[in-house]
Tab-separated table of C-alpha atoms in Angstrom:
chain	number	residue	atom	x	y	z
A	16	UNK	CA	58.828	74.108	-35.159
A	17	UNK	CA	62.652	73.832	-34.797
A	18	UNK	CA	64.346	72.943	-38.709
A	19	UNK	CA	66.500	69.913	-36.794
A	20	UNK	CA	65.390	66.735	-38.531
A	21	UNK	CA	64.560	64.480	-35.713
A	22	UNK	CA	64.223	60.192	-36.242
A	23	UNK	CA	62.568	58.925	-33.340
A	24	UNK	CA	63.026	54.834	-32.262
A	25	UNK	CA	61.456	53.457	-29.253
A	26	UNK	CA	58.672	50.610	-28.150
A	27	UNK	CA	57.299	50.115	-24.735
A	28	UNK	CA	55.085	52.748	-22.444
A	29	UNK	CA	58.064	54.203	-21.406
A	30	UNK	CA	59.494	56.092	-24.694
A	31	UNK	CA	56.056	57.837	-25.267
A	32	UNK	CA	56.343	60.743	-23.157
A	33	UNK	CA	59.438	61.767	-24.797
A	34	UNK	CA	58.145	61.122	-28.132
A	35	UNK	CA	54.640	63.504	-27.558
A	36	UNK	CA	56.758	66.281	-25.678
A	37	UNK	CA	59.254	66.084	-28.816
A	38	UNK	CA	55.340	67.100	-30.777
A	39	UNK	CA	54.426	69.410	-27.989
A	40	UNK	CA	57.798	71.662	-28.020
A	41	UNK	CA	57.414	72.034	-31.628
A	42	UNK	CA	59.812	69.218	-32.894
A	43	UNK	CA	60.313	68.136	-35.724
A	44	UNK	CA	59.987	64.145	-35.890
A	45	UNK	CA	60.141	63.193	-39.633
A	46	UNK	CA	59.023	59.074	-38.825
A	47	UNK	CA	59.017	57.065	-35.699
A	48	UNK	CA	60.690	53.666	-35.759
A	49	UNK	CA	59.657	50.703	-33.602
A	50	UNK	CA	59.220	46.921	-32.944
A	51	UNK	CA	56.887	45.218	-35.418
A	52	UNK	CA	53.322	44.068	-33.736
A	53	UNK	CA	53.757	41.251	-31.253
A	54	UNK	CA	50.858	38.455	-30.057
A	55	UNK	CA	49.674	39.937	-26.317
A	56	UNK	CA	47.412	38.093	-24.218
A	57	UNK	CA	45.769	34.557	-24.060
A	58	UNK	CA	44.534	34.456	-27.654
A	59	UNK	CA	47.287	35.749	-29.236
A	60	UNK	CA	46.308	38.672	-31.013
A	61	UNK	CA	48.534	40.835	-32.573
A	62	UNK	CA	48.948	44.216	-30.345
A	63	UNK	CA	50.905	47.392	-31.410
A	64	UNK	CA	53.950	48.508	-29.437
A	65	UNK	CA	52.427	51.313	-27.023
A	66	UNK	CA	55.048	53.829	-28.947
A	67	UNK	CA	53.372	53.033	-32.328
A	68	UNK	CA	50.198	53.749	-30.874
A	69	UNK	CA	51.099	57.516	-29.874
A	70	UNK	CA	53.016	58.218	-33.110
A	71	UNK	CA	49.537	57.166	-34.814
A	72	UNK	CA	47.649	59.361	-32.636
A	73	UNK	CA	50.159	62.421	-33.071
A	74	UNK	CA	49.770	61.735	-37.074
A	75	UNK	CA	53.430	60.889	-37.699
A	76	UNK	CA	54.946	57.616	-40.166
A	77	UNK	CA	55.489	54.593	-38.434
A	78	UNK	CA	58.088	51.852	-39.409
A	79	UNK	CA	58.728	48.309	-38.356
A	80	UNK	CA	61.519	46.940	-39.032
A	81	UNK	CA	62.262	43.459	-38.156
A	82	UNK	CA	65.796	43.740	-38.171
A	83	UNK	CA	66.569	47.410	-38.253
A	84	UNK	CA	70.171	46.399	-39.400
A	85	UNK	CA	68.672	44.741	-42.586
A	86	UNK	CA	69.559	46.343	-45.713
A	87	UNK	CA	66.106	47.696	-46.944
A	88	UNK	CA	65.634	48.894	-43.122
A	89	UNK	CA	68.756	50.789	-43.959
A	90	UNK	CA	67.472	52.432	-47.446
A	91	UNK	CA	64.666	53.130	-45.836
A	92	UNK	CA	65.915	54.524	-43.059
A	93	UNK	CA	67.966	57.482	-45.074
A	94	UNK	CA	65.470	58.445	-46.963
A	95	UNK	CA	64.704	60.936	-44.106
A	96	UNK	CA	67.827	62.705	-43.955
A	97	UNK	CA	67.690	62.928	-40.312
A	98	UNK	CA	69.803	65.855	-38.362
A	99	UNK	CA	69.521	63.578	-35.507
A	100	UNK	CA	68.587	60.244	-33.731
A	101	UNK	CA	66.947	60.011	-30.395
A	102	UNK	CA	65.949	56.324	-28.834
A	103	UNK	CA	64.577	55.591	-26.258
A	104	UNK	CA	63.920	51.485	-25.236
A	105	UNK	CA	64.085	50.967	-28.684
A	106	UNK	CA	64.911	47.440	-28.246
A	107	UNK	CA	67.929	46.489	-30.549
A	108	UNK	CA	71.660	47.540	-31.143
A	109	UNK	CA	71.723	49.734	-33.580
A	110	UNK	CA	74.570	49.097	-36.529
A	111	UNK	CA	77.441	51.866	-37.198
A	112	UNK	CA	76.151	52.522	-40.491
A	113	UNK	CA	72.901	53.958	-38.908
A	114	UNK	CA	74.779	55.099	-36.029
A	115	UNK	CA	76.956	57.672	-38.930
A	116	UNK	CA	73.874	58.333	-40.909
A	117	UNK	CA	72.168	61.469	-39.103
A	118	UNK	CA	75.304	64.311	-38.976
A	119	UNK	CA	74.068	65.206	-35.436
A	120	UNK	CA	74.577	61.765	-34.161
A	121	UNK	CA	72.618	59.599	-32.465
A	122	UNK	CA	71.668	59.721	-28.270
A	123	UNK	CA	69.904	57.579	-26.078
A	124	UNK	CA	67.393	58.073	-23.089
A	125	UNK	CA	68.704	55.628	-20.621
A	126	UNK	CA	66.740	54.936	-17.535
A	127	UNK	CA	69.664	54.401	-15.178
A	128	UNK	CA	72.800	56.502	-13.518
A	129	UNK	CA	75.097	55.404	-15.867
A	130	UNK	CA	77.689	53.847	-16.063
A	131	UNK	CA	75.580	51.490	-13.729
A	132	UNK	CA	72.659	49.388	-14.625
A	133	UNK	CA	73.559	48.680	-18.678
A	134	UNK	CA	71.738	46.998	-20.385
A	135	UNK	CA	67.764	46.149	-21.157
A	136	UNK	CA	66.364	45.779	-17.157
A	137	UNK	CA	67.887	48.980	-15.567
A	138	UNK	CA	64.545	49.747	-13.616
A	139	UNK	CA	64.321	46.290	-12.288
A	140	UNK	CA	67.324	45.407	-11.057
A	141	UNK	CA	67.966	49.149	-9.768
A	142	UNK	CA	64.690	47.872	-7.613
A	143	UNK	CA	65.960	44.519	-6.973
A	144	UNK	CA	69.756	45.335	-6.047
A	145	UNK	CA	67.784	47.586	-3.607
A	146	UNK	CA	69.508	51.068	-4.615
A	147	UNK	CA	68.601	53.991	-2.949
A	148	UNK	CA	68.469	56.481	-6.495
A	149	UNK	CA	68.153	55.913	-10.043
A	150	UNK	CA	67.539	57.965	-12.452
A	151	UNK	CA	67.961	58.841	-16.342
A	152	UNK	CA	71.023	59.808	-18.546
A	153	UNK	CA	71.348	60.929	-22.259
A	154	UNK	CA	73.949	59.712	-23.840
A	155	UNK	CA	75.763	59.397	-27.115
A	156	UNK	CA	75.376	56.011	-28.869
A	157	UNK	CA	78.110	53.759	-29.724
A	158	UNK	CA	78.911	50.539	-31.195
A	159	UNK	CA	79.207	48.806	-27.260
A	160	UNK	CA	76.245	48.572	-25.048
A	161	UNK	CA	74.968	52.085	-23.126
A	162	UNK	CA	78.865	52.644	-23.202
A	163	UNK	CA	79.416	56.249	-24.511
A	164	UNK	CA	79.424	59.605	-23.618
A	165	UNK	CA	77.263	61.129	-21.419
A	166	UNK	CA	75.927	64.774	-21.952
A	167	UNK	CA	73.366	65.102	-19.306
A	168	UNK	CA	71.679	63.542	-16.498
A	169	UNK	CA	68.980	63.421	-13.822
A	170	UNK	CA	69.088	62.181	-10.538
A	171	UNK	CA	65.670	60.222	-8.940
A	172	UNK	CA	65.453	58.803	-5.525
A	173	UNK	CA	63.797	55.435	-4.916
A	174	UNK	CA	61.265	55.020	-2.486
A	175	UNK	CA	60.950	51.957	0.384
A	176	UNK	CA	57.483	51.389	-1.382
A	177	UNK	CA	58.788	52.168	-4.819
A	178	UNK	CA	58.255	49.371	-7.283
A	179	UNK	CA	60.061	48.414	-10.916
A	180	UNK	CA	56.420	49.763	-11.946
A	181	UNK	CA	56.012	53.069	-10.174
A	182	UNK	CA	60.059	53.504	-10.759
A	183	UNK	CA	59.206	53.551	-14.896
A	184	UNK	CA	57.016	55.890	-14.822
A	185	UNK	CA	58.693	58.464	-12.445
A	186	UNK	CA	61.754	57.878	-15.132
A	187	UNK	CA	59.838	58.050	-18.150
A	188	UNK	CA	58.508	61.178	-17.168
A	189	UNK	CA	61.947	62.529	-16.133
A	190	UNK	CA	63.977	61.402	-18.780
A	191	UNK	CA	61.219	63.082	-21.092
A	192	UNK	CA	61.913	66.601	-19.524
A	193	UNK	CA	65.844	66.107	-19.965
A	194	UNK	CA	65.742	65.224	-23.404
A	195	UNK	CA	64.030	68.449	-23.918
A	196	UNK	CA	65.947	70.451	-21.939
A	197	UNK	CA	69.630	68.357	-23.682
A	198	UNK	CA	68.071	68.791	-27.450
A	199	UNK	CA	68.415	73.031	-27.344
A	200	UNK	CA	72.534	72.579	-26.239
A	201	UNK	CA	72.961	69.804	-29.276
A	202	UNK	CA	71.370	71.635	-31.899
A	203	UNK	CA	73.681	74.894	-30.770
A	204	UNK	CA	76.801	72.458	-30.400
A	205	UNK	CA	77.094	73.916	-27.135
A	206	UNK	CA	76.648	70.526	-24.996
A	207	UNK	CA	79.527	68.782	-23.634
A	208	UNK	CA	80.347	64.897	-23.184
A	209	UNK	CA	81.505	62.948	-20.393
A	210	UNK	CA	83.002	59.934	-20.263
A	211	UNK	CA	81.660	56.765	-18.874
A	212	UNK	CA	83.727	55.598	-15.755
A	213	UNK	CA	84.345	51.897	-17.049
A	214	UNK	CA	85.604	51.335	-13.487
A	215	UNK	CA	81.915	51.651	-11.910
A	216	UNK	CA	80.104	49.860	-14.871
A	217	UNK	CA	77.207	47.349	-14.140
A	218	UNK	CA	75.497	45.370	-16.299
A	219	UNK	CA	71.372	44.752	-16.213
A	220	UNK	CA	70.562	42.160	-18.244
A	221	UNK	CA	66.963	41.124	-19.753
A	222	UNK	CA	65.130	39.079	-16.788
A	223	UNK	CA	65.122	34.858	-16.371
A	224	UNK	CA	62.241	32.694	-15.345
A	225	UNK	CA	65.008	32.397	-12.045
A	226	UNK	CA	64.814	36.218	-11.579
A	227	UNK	CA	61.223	35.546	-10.935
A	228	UNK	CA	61.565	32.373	-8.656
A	229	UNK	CA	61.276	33.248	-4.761
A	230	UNK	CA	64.288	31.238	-3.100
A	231	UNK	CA	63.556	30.999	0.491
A	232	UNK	CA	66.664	30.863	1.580
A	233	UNK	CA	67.209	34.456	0.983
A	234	UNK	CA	66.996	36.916	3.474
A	235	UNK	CA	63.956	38.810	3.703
A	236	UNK	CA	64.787	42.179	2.531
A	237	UNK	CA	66.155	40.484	-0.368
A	238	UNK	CA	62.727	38.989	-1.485
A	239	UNK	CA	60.962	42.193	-0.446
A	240	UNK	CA	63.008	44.060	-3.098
A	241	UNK	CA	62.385	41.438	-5.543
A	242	UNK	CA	58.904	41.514	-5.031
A	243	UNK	CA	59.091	44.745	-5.718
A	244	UNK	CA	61.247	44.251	-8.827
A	245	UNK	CA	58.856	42.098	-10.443
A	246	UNK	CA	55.950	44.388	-10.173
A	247	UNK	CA	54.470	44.809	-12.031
A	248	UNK	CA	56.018	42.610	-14.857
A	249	UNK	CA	57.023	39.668	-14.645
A	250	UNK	CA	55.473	39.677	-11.166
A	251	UNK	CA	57.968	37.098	-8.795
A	252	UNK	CA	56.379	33.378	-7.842
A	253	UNK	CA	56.528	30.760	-5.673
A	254	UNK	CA	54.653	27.539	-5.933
A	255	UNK	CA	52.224	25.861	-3.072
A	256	UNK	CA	50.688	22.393	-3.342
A	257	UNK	CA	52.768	22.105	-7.155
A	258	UNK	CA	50.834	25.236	-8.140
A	259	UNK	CA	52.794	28.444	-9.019
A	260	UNK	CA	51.770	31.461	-6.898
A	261	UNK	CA	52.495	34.925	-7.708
A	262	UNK	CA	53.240	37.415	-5.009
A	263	UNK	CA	52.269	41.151	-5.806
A	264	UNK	CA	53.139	42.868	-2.513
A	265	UNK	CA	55.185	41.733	0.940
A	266	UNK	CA	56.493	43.624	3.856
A	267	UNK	CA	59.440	42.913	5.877
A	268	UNK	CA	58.184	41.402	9.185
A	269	UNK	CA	61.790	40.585	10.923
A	270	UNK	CA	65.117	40.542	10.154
A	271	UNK	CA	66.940	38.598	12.712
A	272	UNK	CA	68.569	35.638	12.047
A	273	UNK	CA	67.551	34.171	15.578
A	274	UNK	CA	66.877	30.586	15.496
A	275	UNK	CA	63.659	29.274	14.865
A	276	UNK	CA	61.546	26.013	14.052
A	277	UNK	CA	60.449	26.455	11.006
A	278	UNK	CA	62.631	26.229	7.609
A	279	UNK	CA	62.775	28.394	4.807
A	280	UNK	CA	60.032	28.663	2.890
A	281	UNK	CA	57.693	27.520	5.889
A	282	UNK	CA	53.737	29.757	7.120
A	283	UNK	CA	55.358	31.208	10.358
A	284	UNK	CA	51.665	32.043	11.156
A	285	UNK	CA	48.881	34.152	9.288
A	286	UNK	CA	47.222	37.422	10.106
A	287	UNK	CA	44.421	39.219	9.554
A	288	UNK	CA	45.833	40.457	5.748
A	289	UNK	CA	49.125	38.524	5.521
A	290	UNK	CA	50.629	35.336	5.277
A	291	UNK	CA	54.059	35.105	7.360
A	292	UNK	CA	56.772	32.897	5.398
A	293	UNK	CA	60.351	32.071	6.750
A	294	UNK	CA	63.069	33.043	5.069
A	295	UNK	CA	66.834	32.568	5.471
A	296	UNK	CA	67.613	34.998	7.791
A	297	UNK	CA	63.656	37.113	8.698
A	298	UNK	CA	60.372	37.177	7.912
A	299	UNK	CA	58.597	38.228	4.749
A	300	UNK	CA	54.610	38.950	5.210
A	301	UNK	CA	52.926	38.498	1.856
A	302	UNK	CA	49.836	40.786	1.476
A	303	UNK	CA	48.497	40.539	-2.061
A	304	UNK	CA	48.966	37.179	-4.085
A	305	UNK	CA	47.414	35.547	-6.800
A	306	UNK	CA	46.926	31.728	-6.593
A	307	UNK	CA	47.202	29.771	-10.043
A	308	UNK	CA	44.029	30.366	-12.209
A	309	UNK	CA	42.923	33.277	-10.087
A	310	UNK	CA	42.886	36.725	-10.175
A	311	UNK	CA	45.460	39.066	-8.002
A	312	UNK	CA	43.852	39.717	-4.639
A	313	UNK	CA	44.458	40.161	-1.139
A	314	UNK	CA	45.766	37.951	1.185
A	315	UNK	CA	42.739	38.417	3.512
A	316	UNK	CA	40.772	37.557	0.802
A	317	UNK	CA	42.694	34.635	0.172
A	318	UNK	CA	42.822	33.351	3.765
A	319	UNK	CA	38.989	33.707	3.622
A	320	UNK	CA	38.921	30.634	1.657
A	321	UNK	CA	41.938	28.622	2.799
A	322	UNK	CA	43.259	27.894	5.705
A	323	UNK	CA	47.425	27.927	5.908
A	324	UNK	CA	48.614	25.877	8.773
A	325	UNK	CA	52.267	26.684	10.741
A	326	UNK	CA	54.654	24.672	8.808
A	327	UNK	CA	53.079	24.638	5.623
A	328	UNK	CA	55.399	25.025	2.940
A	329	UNK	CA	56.240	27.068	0.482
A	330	UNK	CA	58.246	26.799	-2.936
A	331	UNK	CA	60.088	23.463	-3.895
């Protein structure tokens, strides 16, 4: 085990590779900080952050902080005497007292190319924006959002069939390897730090209830890569008959803008396993759905059941 006192802080599925491979190279994580317990599902019930979870399992102190920037978070917090903070998804800014507490610093494991994509959604709009490579960069935390340094990064191409879900995990598991390979050069003090070129910067910000919403009057590639986007949370929707509909997977069927008889939004026709919609300039064949009430399933399954006239419309 390396004598570097690390403090880990991170939440969803996709810090807790880089937490157990922190463990598994012989690390040494003094506590793990993340987001209290939050109410999951239809009843409610309180459910651990997936990061608390692993710490548990690996037999390391959890804390919970509401407000991490609170002043008994803070005490708390430096009773560890940490050489050095890592985060990764953590899930709030961090304040410049705890950014000056550990005397290595504090870096970040951000899944995007910065200095695009800052911000909390960097996997989904990467997916959305339809970029052709993503990938993870560690970086030195400062007072302004994903802005500083970076000391090292990974490129990671994205796929046609690549979604915001299979995207997060290809990440999580590279940004895990990087932040073991970075951690040897800080320790030594032999790393160096690039600047951020504020020139290129884009911002990702947290998803909307309208980042989910089809609009029909999009073109069609558009709303495949927001399908995509939204899988597999939130998951993007359209409505039929006043009832929301979510859409899992679509393909591109055409992208002309040639004229034709039916609007946005309209059933062009349906096929064995899809359902053809309109858009504003194409067509987007929708393959797996899930009607309101119902579980996900495929559209042939679906069009067992109902029967989707030309002309029948979708959204409002």
């Amino acid at each position: 085990m390396t004598q570097m006192r690390i403090l880990f802080m991170g939440t969803p599925d996709f810090a807790v590779p880089c937490l157990e491979k922190l463990i598994a190279n012989g690390y040494n994580v003094v506590a793990v900080v993340t987001q209290p317990d939050r109410p999951k599902g239809r009843k409610g019930e309180l459910a651990p952050p997936p990061v608390k979870e692993a710490a548990l399992r690996l037999g390391l102190p959890v804390l919970q902080p509401e407000k991490v920037r609170a002043e008994e978070a803070l005490i708390e917090l430096e009773k560890y005497d940490a050489d050095l903070l890592v985060t990764a998804a953590y899930g709030q800014l961090l304040p410049k007292r705890l950014l000056e507490m550990p005397r290595l610093g504090c870096i970040n494991v951000h899944a995007s190319l910065l200095p695009r994509w800052r911000g909390g959604a960097p996997i989904h709009r990467a997916i959305i924006e339809g970029d052709q490579e993503s990938g993870v960069t560690i970086m030195r935390m400062v007072m302004a959002l994903d802005a500083g340094d970076m000391i090292s990064r990974v490129v990671v191409p994205i796929d046609e069939a690549d979604t915001a879900e299979s995207l997060f995990h290809k990440l999580s598991e590279k940004g895990s390897d990087l932040l073991i390979e970075t951690l040897p050069t800080i320790e030594a003090g032999t790393f160096t730090e690039t600047p951020q070129d504020e020139s290129q910067v884009t911002f990702a910000p947290n998803l909307s209830r309208d980042d989910e919403r089809i609009d029909w009057t999009k073109d069609a590639r558009r709303l495949y890569n927001q399908v995509r986007g939204m899988n597999s949370w939130p998951v993007a929707f359209t409505s039929l008959d006043d009832k929301v509909m979510k859409i899992w997977q679509a393909k591109v069927m055409e992208e002309t803008s040639e004229p034709t008889k039916y609007e946005p939004g309209m059933v062009v026709t349906t096929t064995s396993d899809s359902i053809v919609v309109q858009c504003g300039r194409g067509q987007l064949a929708l393959t797996e759905i899930q009607p309101s009430g119902k579980r996900r399933m495929p559209a042939s399954d679906y069009l067992r059941g109902v029967k989707l006239a030309p002309g029948t419309r979708f959204g409002e």
